[in-house]
Short mmCIF file of C-alpha atoms in Angstrom, two decimals:
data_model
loop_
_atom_site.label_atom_id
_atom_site.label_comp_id
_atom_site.label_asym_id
_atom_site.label_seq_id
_atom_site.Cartn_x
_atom_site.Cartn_y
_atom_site.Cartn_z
CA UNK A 1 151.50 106.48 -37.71
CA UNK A 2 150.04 103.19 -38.20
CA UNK A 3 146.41 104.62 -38.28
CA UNK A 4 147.81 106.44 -40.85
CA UNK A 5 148.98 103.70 -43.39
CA UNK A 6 145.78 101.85 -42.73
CA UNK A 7 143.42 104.81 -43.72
CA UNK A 8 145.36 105.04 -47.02
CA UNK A 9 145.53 101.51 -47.47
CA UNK A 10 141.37 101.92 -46.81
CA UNK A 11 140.94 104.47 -49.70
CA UNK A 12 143.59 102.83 -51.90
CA UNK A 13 140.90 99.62 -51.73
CA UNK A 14 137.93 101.24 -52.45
CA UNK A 15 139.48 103.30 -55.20
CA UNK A 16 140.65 100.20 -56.96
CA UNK A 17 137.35 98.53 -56.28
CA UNK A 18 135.22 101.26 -57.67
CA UNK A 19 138.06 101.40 -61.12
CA UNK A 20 138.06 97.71 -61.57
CA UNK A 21 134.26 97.53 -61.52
CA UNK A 22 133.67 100.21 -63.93
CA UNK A 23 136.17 98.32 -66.13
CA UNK A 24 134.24 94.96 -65.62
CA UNK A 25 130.91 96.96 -66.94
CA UNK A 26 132.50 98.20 -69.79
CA UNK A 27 134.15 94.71 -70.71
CA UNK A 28 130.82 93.12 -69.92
CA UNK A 29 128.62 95.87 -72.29
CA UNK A 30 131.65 95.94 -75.07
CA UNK A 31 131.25 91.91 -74.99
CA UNK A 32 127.49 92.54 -75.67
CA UNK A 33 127.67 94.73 -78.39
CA UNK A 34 130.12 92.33 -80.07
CA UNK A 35 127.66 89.00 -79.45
CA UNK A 36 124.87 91.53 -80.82
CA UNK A 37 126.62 92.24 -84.02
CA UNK A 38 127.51 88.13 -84.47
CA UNK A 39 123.78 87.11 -83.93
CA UNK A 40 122.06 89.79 -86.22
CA UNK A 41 122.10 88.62 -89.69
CA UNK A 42 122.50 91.39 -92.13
CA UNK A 43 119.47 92.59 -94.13
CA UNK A 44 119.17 90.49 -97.68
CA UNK A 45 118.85 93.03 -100.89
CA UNK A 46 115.95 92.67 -102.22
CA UNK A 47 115.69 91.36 -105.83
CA UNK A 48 114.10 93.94 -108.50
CA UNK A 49 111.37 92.33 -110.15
CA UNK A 50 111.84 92.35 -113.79
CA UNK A 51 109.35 93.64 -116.50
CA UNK A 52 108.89 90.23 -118.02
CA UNK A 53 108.76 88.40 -115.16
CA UNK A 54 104.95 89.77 -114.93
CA UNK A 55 103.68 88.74 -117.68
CA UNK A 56 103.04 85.30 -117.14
CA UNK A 57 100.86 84.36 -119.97
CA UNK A 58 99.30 85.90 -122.84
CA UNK A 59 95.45 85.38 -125.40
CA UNK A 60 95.63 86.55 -129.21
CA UNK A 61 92.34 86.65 -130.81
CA UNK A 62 92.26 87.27 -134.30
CA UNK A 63 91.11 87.33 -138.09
CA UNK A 64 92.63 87.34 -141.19
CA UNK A 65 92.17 87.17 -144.56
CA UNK A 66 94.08 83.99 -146.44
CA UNK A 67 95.44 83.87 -149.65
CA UNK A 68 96.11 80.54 -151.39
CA UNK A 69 98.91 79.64 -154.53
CA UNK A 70 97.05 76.49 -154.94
CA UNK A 71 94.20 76.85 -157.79
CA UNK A 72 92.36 74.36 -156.17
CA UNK A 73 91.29 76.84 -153.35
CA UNK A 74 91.16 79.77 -155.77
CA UNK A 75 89.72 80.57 -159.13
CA UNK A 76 89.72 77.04 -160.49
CA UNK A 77 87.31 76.22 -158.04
CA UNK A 78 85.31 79.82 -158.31
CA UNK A 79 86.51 80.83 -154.46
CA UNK A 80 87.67 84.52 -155.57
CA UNK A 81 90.45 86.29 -155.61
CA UNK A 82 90.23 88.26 -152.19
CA UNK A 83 90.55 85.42 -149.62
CA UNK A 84 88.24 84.82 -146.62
CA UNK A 85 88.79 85.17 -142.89
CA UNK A 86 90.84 82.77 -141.00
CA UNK A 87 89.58 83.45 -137.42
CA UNK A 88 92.06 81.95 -134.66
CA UNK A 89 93.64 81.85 -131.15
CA UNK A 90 96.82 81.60 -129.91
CA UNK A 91 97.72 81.33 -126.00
CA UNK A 92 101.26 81.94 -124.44
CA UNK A 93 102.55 80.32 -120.94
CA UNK A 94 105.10 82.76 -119.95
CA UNK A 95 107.71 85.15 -120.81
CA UNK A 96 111.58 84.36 -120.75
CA UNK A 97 114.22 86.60 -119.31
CA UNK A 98 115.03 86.50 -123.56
CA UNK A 99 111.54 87.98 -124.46
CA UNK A 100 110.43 84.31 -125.55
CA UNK A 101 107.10 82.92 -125.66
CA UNK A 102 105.95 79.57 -126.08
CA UNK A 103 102.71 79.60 -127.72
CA UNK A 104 99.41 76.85 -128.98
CA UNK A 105 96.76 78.14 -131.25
CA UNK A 106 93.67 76.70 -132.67
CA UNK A 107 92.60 78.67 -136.32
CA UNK A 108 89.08 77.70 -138.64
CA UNK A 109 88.52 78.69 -142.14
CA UNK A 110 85.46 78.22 -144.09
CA UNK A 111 84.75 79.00 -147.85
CA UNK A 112 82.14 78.44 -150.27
CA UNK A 113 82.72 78.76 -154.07
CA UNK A 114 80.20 80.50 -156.35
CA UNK A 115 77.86 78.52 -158.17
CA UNK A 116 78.53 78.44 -161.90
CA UNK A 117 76.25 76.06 -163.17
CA UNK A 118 75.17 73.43 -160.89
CA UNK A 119 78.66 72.80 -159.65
CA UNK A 120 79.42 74.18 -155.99
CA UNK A 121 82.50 73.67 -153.89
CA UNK A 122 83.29 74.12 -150.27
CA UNK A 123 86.10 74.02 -147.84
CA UNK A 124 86.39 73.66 -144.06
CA UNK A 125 89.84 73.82 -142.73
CA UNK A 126 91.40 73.42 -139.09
CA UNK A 127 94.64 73.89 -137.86
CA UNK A 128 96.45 73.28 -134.44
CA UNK A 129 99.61 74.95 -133.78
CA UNK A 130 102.45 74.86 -131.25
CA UNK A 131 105.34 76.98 -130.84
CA UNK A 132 107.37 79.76 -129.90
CA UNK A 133 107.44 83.87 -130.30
CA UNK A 134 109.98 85.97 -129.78
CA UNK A 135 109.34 89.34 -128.80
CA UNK A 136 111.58 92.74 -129.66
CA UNK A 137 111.13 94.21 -126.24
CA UNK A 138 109.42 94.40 -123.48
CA UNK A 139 106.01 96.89 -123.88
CA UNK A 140 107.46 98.36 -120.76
CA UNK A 141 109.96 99.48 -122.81
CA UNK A 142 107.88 101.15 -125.73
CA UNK A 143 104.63 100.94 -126.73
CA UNK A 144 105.01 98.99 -130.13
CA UNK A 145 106.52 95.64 -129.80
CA UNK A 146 107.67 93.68 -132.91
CA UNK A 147 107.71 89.88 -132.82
CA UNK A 148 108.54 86.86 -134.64
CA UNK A 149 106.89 83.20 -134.74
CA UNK A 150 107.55 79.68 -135.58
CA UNK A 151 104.65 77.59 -135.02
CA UNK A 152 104.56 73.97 -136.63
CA UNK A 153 100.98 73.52 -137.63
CA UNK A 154 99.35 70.08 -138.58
CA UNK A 155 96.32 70.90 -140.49
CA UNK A 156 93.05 69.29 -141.55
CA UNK A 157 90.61 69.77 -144.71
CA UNK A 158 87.64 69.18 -145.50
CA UNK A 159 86.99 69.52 -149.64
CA UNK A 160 83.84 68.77 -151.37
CA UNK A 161 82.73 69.66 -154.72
CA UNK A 162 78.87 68.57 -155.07
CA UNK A 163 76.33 68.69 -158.54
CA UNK A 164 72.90 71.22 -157.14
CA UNK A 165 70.18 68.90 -157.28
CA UNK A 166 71.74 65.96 -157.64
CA UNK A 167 73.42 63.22 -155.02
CA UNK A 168 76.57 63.65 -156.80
CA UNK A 169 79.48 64.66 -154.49
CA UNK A 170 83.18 64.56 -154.44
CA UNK A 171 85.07 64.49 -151.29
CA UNK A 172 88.77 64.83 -151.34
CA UNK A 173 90.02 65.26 -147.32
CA UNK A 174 93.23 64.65 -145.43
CA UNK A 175 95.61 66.59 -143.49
CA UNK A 176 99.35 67.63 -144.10
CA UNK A 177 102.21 68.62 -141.24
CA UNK A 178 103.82 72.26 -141.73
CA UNK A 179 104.62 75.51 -139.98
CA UNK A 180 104.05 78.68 -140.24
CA UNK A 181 106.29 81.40 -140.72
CA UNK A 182 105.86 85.26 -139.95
CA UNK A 183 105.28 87.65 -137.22
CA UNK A 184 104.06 91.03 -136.36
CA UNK A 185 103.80 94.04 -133.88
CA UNK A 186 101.54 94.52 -130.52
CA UNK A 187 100.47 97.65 -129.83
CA UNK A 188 100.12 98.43 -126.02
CA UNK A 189 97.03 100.73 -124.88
CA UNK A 190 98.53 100.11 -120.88
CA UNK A 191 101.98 101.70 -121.80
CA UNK A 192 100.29 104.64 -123.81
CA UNK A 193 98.30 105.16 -119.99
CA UNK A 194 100.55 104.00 -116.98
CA UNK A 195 97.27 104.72 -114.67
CA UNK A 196 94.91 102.15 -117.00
CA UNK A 197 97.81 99.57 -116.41
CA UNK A 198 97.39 100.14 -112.91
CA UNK A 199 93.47 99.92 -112.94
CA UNK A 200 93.98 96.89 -114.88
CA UNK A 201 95.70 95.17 -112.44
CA UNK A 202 94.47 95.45 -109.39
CA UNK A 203 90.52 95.54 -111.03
CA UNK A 204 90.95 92.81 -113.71
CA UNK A 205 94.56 91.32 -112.96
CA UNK A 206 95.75 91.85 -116.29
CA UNK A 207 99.25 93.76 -117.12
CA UNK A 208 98.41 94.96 -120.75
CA UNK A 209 96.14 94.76 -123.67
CA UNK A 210 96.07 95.48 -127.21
CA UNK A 211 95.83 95.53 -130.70
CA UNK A 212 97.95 93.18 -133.20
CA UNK A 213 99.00 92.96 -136.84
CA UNK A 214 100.32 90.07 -137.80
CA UNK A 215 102.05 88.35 -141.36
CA UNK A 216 102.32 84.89 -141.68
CA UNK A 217 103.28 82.41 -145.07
CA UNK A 218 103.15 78.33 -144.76
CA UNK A 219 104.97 77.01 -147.47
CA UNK A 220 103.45 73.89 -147.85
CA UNK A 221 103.24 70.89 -145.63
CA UNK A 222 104.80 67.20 -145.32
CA UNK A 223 103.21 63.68 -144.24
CA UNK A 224 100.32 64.07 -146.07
CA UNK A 225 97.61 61.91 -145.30
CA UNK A 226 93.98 60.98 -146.80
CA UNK A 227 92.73 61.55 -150.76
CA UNK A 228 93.07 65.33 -150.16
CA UNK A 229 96.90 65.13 -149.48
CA UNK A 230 97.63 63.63 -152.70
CA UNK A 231 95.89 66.22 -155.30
CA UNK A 232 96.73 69.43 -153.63
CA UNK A 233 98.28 71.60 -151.08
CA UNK A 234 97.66 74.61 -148.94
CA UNK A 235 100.52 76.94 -149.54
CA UNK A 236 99.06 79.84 -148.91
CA UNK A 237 99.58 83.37 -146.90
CA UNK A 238 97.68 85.48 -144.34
CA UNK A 239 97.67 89.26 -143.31
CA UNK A 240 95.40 90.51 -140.07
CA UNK A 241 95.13 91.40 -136.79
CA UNK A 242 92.90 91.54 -133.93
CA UNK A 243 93.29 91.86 -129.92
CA UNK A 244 95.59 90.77 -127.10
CA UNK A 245 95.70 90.64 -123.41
CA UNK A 246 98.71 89.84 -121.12
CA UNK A 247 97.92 88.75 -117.23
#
């Protein structure tokens, strides 16, 4: 009889032994899985890249035609009627999330006047800008962006009026503080052919090219400076286009 109890308190040991250490393993691997899921961080969402956050800076090249109100730079002088090209640049730093642009520019104009007589005139004018654009849209968007611009200009001329044959000449040069006022629509050749904005980027690094048109009107300047600044102004008005790139 006493055999007996200590055979069943044998198996009642070994049964409790071989229980309690599967629970220990599970407590131990349950414990595990817990520390595992403290330690890993969870994945960060990855932030879409925005159209405009590619383009980071932008080249306008173009020509256009301007129109003076001032008779001095017109028919008074013999110019014409039909204005000459301004040729110019403008350069952009980077686009904001609100489609704005700041923007410099350089632009050069030079005219000579018929000869009626022995009397010839001549211009030469420069202008520096700096400024902003605003865009429409995004060319990701569509194709044909509209835009606005406000670039304060100061400008400088140089205006002679000379006798032919003679040592006679008049200069009357200075420079005047304005802005000019307008704007205009890029058309995109990239968003017309996704693939050629592709090419262009990973050949040339660029995100789009273009064509512009562009409308601008200064309405006269302040601070004048030099003998030019008091006889005249340049009011005037221009109407072009040319070429853009964005990279």
């Amino acid at each position: 009889m006493r055999s007996l109890r200590l055979l069943n308190f044998c198996a009642a040991s070994i049964l409790f032994l071989n229980f309690g250490g599967e629970t220990l393993a599970l407590v131990d691997e349950t414990s595990e899985v817990d520390s595992a899921k403290e330690v890993s961080p969870k994945p960060k969402r990855q932030k879409k890249e925005r159209p405009y956050e590619q383009d980071e800076g932008s080249l306008f090249l173009y020509a256009a035609p301007r129109f003076f109100e001032n008779k001095k730079f017109g028919t008074s002088n013999n110019f014409g009627r039909f204005g000459i090209p301004e040729i110019g640049a403008k350069v952009g730093f980077f686009r904001t999330p609100f489609h704005l642009e700041p923007v410099i520019g350089f632009s050069f104009q030079l005219n000579s006047s018929d000869i009626v007589g022995n009397v010839e005139a001549n211009y030469q004018l420069y202008q520096v800008m700096a400024g902003v654009r605003q865009y429409a849209w995004n060319s990701h968007l569509l194709p044909i962006v509209p835009y606005l611009e406000i670039l304060p200009t100061y400008s400088i001329v140089l205006f002679s009026r000379k006798t032919i044959g003679s040592a006679a000449k008049i200069n009357n040069n200075g420079g005047e503080l304005g802005a000019w006022l307008g704007g205009g629509f890029t058309l995109s050749f990239a968003a017309l052919n996704p693939s050629l904005r592709n090419e262009l980027e990973s050949i040339w690094n660029l995100k789009d090219y273009g064509v512009n048109i562009q409308a601008h009107y200064y309405p006269g300047g302040l601070l004048r400076s030099g003998s030019f600044g008091s006889l005249s102004t340049i009011r005037s008005w221009n109407l072009g286009g040319g070429f853009f790139i964005n990279w």
